[in-house]
């Protein structure tokens, strides 16, 4: 869990004041710095919830993706693309999930050099338990009212679209 700092002031707001005096408008700097800090907080909350299941959030994401697939298996290159991570990260996650008994790895019959990852029954069970743990803590966003979560998603989606995560002609989320 992220250790509460209990500071008598908001360091990001204070940095924003200094930024404005020295460099000019600070809104983008404050927002970006807040996103980084929230990422730290969320990852710590996820790690705490997932630790009893011997999972990190990255490995949990792989299991969920495999659960969402029609057959329970996907090529490693598809996993990397869907999760927007480097192939080395996918290989590392799959290695750990195989060692835990959550995933099996086999050659991809459709691609002689490719590898498929398939979720096991044990992996399906643990993803259900881990999902219950994450949803019980509202994915770490319990401090944000429900009616503001869609707005938050839409704002962050614009940044992701601007970076090219999603094609320009893809339908935006409501």
CSV table of C-alpha atoms in Angstrom, one decimal:
chain,number,residue,atom,x,y,z
A,1,UNK,CA,0.0,0.0,0.0
A,2,UNK,CA,1.2,3.5,-0.7
A,3,UNK,CA,2.2,5.1,2.6
A,4,UNK,CA,0.0,8.1,3.3
A,5,UNK,CA,2.3,11.2,3.3
A,6,UNK,CA,0.0,13.4,5.4
A,7,UNK,CA,1.7,16.5,4.2
A,8,UNK,CA,0.3,19.9,5.3
A,9,UNK,CA,0.2,21.0,1.7
A,10,UNK,CA,-0.2,19.5,-1.8
A,11,UNK,CA,3.4,19.2,-3.3
A,12,UNK,CA,2.0,19.2,-6.8
A,13,UNK,CA,0.0,22.4,-6.3
A,14,UNK,CA,3.0,24.0,-4.6
A,15,UNK,CA,5.2,23.0,-7.5
A,16,UNK,CA,2.6,24.5,-9.8
A,17,UNK,CA,2.9,27.8,-8.1
A,18,UNK,CA,6.7,27.8,-8.4
A,19,UNK,CA,6.4,26.6,-12.0
A,20,UNK,CA,4.1,29.5,-12.9
A,21,UNK,CA,6.5,32.0,-11.3
A,22,UNK,CA,9.5,30.6,-13.2
A,23,UNK,CA,8.2,29.1,-16.5
A,24,UNK,CA,4.6,30.2,-17.0
A,25,UNK,CA,1.3,28.3,-17.1
A,26,UNK,CA,1.4,25.1,-15.0
A,27,UNK,CA,-1.9,23.4,-15.7
A,28,UNK,CA,-0.4,20.7,-18.0
A,29,UNK,CA,2.5,20.1,-15.6
A,30,UNK,CA,0.2,19.7,-12.6
A,31,UNK,CA,-2.1,17.4,-14.5
A,32,UNK,CA,0.7,15.2,-15.8
A,33,UNK,CA,2.5,15.0,-12.5
A,34,UNK,CA,-0.8,14.1,-10.9
A,35,UNK,CA,-1.3,11.3,-13.4
A,36,UNK,CA,2.1,9.9,-12.5
A,37,UNK,CA,1.4,10.1,-8.8
A,38,UNK,CA,-2.0,8.4,-9.2
A,39,UNK,CA,-0.4,5.7,-11.3
A,40,UNK,CA,1.9,5.0,-8.3
A,41,UNK,CA,-1.0,4.9,-5.9
A,42,UNK,CA,-3.1,2.6,-8.1
A,43,UNK,CA,-0.2,0.2,-8.8
A,44,UNK,CA,0.4,-0.1,-5.0
A,45,UNK,CA,-3.3,-0.7,-4.4
A,46,UNK,CA,-3.4,-3.3,-7.2
A,47,UNK,CA,-0.3,-5.1,-5.9
A,48,UNK,CA,-1.7,-5.3,-2.5
A,49,UNK,CA,-5.0,-6.8,-3.7
A,50,UNK,CA,-3.2,-9.2,-6.1
A,51,UNK,CA,-0.4,-10.3,-3.9
A,52,UNK,CA,-2.5,-13.1,-2.2
A,53,UNK,CA,-3.0,-14.5,-5.7
A,54,UNK,CA,0.7,-14.5,-6.6
A,55,UNK,CA,-0.1,-11.9,-9.4
A,56,UNK,CA,1.2,-8.5,-10.5
A,57,UNK,CA,-1.2,-6.3,-12.4
A,58,UNK,CA,0.7,-7.0,-15.6
A,59,UNK,CA,0.2,-10.8,-15.2
A,60,UNK,CA,-3.4,-10.2,-14.1
A,61,UNK,CA,-4.0,-8.3,-17.4
A,62,UNK,CA,-2.7,-11.2,-19.4
A,63,UNK,CA,-5.0,-13.6,-17.6
A,64,UNK,CA,-8.0,-11.4,-18.2
A,65,UNK,CA,-7.2,-11.0,-21.8
A,66,UNK,CA,-6.9,-14.8,-22.2
A,67,UNK,CA,-10.3,-15.1,-20.4
A,68,UNK,CA,-11.9,-12.6,-22.8
A,69,UNK,CA,-10.6,-14.5,-25.9
A,70,UNK,CA,-13.0,-17.0,-27.6
A,71,UNK,CA,-10.8,-20.0,-27.1
A,72,UNK,CA,-8.9,-19.0,-23.9
A,73,UNK,CA,-5.6,-18.8,-25.9
A,74,UNK,CA,-3.8,-16.1,-27.9
A,75,UNK,CA,-0.5,-15.7,-29.7
A,76,UNK,CA,2.1,-13.8,-27.6
A,77,UNK,CA,2.4,-11.1,-30.2
A,78,UNK,CA,-1.4,-10.4,-30.0
A,79,UNK,CA,-1.2,-10.2,-26.2
A,80,UNK,CA,1.6,-7.6,-26.5
A,81,UNK,CA,-0.4,-5.6,-29.0
A,82,UNK,CA,-3.6,-5.7,-27.0
A,83,UNK,CA,-1.9,-4.8,-23.8
A,84,UNK,CA,0.4,-2.3,-25.5
A,85,UNK,CA,3.6,-3.7,-24.0
A,86,UNK,CA,6.9,-4.8,-25.4
A,87,UNK,CA,7.3,-8.5,-26.4
A,88,UNK,CA,9.9,-9.0,-23.7
A,89,UNK,CA,7.4,-8.0,-21.1
A,90,UNK,CA,4.9,-10.4,-22.5
A,91,UNK,CA,7.4,-13.3,-22.5
A,92,UNK,CA,8.4,-12.5,-18.9
A,93,UNK,CA,4.7,-12.4,-17.8
A,94,UNK,CA,3.9,-15.7,-19.6
A,95,UNK,CA,7.0,-17.4,-18.1
A,96,UNK,CA,5.8,-16.4,-14.6
A,97,UNK,CA,2.2,-17.5,-15.3
A,98,UNK,CA,3.4,-20.8,-16.7
A,99,UNK,CA,5.5,-21.4,-13.6
A,100,UNK,CA,2.4,-20.6,-11.4
A,101,UNK,CA,0.3,-23.1,-13.4
A,102,UNK,CA,-2.0,-20.3,-14.6
A,103,UNK,CA,-1.1,-20.6,-18.3
A,104,UNK,CA,0.2,-23.2,-20.7
A,105,UNK,CA,2.4,-22.4,-23.6
A,106,UNK,CA,2.5,-24.2,-26.9
A,107,UNK,CA,3.6,-23.7,-30.5
A,108,UNK,CA,1.1,-21.8,-32.7
A,109,UNK,CA,0.0,-24.2,-35.4
A,110,UNK,CA,-0.9,-21.2,-37.6
A,111,UNK,CA,2.6,-19.7,-37.3
A,112,UNK,CA,5.6,-22.0,-37.2
A,113,UNK,CA,7.7,-19.5,-35.1
A,114,UNK,CA,4.9,-18.2,-33.0
A,115,UNK,CA,3.8,-19.2,-29.5
A,116,UNK,CA,0.3,-19.5,-28.0
A,117,UNK,CA,-0.5,-18.9,-24.4
A,118,UNK,CA,-3.6,-20.7,-23.1
A,119,UNK,CA,-5.2,-20.1,-19.7
A,120,UNK,CA,-5.6,-23.1,-17.5
A,121,UNK,CA,-8.5,-24.0,-15.2
A,122,UNK,CA,-6.3,-22.9,-12.3
A,123,UNK,CA,-5.7,-19.6,-14.1
A,124,UNK,CA,-9.4,-19.1,-14.7
A,125,UNK,CA,-10.1,-19.7,-11.0
A,126,UNK,CA,-7.5,-17.3,-9.9
A,127,UNK,CA,-8.6,-14.6,-12.3
A,128,UNK,CA,-12.1,-14.8,-10.8
A,129,UNK,CA,-10.7,-14.4,-7.3
A,130,UNK,CA,-8.3,-11.6,-8.3
A,131,UNK,CA,-11.1,-9.8,-10.1
A,132,UNK,CA,-13.3,-9.9,-7.0
A,133,UNK,CA,-10.4,-8.4,-5.0
A,134,UNK,CA,-9.9,-5.5,-7.5
A,135,UNK,CA,-13.6,-4.8,-7.9
A,136,UNK,CA,-14.0,-4.8,-4.1
A,137,UNK,CA,-11.7,-1.8,-4.0
A,138,UNK,CA,-13.2,-0.1,-7.1
A,139,UNK,CA,-9.9,-0.7,-8.9
A,140,UNK,CA,-8.3,1.8,-6.5
A,141,UNK,CA,-10.6,4.6,-7.6
A,142,UNK,CA,-13.1,4.6,-4.7
A,143,UNK,CA,-12.3,8.2,-4.0
A,144,UNK,CA,-13.8,9.2,-7.3
A,145,UNK,CA,-17.6,9.4,-7.5
A,146,UNK,CA,-19.1,7.0,-10.0
A,147,UNK,CA,-20.6,9.8,-12.0
A,148,UNK,CA,-17.1,11.2,-12.6
A,149,UNK,CA,-15.4,8.0,-13.7
A,150,UNK,CA,-16.7,8.2,-17.3
A,151,UNK,CA,-15.5,11.8,-17.5
A,152,UNK,CA,-12.1,10.7,-16.3
A,153,UNK,CA,-11.9,7.9,-18.8
A,154,UNK,CA,-12.9,10.2,-21.7
A,155,UNK,CA,-10.2,12.8,-20.7
A,156,UNK,CA,-7.5,10.1,-20.6
A,157,UNK,CA,-8.8,8.5,-23.8
A,158,UNK,CA,-8.2,11.8,-25.6
A,159,UNK,CA,-4.5,11.6,-24.5
A,160,UNK,CA,-4.3,8.0,-25.6
A,161,UNK,CA,-5.9,8.7,-29.0
A,162,UNK,CA,-3.5,11.7,-29.4
A,163,UNK,CA,-0.6,9.3,-28.9
A,164,UNK,CA,-2.0,7.0,-31.6
A,165,UNK,CA,-3.2,4.1,-29.3
A,166,UNK,CA,-6.5,4.1,-31.3
A,167,UNK,CA,-7.1,4.7,-34.9
A,168,UNK,CA,-8.6,8.1,-35.7
A,169,UNK,CA,-11.7,6.6,-37.3
A,170,UNK,CA,-12.4,4.2,-34.3
A,171,UNK,CA,-15.6,4.9,-32.4
A,172,UNK,CA,-14.9,6.8,-29.2
A,173,UNK,CA,-16.3,5.5,-25.9
A,174,UNK,CA,-19.5,7.1,-24.7
